[in-house]
CSV table of C-alpha atoms (C1' of nucleotides) in Angstrom, one decimal:
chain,number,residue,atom,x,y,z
A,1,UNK,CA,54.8,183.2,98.8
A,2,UNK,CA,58.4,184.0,98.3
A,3,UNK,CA,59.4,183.5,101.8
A,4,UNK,CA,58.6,181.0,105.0
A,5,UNK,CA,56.8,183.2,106.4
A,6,UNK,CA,52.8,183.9,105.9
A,7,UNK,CA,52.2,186.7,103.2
A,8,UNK,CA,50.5,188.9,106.1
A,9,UNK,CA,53.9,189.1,107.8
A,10,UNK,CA,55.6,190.0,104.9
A,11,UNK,CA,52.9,192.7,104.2
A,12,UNK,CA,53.4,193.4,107.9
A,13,UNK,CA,57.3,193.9,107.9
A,14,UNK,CA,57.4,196.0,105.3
A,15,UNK,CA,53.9,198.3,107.0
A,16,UNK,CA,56.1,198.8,109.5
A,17,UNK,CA,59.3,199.3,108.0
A,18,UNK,CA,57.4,201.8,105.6
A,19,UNK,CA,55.9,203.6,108.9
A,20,UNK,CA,59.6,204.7,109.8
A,21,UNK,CA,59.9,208.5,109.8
A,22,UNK,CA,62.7,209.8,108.4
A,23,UNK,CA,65.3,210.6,110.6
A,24,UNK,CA,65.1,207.7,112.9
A,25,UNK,CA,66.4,204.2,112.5
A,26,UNK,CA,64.9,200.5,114.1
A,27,UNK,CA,66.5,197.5,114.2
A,28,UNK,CA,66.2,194.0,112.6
A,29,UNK,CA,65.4,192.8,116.4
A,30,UNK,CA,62.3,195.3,116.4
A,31,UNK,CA,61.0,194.9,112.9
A,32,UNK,CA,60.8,191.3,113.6
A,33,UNK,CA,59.0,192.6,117.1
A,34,UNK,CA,56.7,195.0,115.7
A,35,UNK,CA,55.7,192.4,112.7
A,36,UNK,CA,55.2,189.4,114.6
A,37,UNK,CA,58.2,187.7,112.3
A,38,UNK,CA,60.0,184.5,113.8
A,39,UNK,CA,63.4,185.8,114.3
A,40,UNK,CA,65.2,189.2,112.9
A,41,UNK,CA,66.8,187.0,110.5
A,42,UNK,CA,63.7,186.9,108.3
A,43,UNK,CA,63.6,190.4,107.7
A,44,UNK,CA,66.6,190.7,105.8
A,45,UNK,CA,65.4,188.3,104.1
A,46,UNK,CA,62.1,190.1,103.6
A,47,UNK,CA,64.4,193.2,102.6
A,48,UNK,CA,66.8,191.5,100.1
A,49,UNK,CA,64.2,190.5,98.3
A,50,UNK,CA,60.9,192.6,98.5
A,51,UNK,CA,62.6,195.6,100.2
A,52,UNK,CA,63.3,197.8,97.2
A,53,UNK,CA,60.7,200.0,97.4
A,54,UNK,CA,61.1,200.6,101.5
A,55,UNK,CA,63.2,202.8,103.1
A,56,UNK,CA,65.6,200.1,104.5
A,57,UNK,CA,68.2,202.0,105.3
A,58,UNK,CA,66.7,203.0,108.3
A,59,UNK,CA,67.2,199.4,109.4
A,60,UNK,CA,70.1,198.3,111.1
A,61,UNK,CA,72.1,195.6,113.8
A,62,UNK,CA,71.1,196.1,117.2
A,63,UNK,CA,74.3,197.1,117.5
A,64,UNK,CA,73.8,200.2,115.4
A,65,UNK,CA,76.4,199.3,112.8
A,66,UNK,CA,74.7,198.1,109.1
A,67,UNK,CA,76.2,195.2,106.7
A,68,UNK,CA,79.7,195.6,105.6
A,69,UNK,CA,78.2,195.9,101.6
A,70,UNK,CA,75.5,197.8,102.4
A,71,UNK,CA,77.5,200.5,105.0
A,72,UNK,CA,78.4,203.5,102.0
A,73,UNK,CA,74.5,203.5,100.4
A,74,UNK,CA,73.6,203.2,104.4
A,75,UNK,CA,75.6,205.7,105.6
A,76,UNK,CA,74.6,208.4,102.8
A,77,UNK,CA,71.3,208.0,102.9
A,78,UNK,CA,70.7,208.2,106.2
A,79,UNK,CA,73.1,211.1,106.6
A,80,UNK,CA,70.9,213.1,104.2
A,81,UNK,CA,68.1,212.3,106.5
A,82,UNK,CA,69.9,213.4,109.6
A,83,UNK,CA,71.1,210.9,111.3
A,84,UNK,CA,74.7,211.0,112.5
A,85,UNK,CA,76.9,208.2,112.1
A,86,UNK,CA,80.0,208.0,113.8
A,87,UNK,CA,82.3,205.5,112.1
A,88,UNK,CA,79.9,203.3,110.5
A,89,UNK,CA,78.1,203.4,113.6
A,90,UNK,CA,74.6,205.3,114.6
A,91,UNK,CA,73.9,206.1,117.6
A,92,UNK,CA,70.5,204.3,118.8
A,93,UNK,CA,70.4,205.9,122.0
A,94,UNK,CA,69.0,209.3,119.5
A,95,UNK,CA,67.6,208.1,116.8
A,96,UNK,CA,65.8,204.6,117.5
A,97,UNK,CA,62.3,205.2,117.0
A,98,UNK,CA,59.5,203.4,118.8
A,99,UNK,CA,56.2,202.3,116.8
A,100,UNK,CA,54.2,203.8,119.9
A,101,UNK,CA,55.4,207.5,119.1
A,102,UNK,CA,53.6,208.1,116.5
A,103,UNK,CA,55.1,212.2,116.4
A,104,UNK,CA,59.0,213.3,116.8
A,105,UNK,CA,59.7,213.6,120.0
A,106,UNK,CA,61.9,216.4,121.0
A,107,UNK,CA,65.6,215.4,121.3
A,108,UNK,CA,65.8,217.2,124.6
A,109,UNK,CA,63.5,214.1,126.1
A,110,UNK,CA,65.9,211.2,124.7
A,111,UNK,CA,68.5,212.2,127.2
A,112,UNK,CA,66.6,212.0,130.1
A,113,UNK,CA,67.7,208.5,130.6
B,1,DG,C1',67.6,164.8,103.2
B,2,DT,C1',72.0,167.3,104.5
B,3,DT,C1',75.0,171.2,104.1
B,4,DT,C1',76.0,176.0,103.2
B,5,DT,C1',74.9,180.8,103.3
B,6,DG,C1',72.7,185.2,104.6
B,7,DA,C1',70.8,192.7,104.7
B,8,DC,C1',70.7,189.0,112.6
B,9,DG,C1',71.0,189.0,118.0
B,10,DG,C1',73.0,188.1,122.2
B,11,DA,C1',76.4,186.4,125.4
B,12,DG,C1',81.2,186.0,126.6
B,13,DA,C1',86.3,187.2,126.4
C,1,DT,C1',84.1,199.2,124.6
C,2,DT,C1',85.4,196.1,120.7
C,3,DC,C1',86.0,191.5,118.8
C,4,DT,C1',84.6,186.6,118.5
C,5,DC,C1',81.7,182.7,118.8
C,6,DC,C1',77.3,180.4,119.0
C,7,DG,C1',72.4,180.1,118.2
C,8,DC,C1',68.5,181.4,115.3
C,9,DC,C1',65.0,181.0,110.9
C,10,DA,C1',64.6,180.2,106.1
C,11,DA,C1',66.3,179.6,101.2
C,12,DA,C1',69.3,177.6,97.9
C,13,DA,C1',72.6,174.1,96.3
DNA sequence: GTTTTGACGGAGA
DNA sequence: TTCTCCGCCAAAA
């Protein structure tokens, strides 16, 4: 294994990073959640290194801002996808997606709270 | 075996 | 709300 951590939670990390619609955006905290990883730290390990096939750009901070040289191919990418960023920043409140919700959910519900 | 670094998160100022 | 500092896990030097 490449990494620390057990091949099935690589293979897990990057199911659930692949399982991502487009449009919506998780964070490091959630993949590491989701995949049963240690800490969110792994998974940007787990992305610098077996992320290239994955859609990783709909991963960011918990903060909703992305890595300093990462922000421009983050930024396009998931611009073209949808999602508005706002100075380097995406709003989570609208776009974080939840593994439960397996469909889109209509924007009209994310407001409610 | 110890120190540094990294695609992080959260608390505090 | 934004910026800073500390803690976290694992790899590389």
């Amino acid at each position: 294994m490449v990494l620390g951590v057990p091949d099935e939670v690589v293979r897990r990390v990057r199911a659930v990073i692949a399982r991502i619609p487009a449009g919506r955006v998780v964070t490091y905290g959630d993949v590491a959640g989701l995949a049963e990883a240690p800490s969110a730290q792994v998974i940007g390990q787990v992305l610098s290194l077996e992320g290239a096939d994955l859609p990783w750009q709909r991963v960011l901070h918990a903060n909703g801002t992305c890595s300093p040289h990462l922000r421009n191919e983050q930024l396009a990418l998931l611009q073209a996808e949808g999602v508005s960023s706002v100075d380097g920043k995406v709003d989570l409140r609208g776009y974080r997606w939840d593994a439960a919700i397996p469909a889109p959910v209509d924007e009209s519900q994310l407001g409610l709270f």
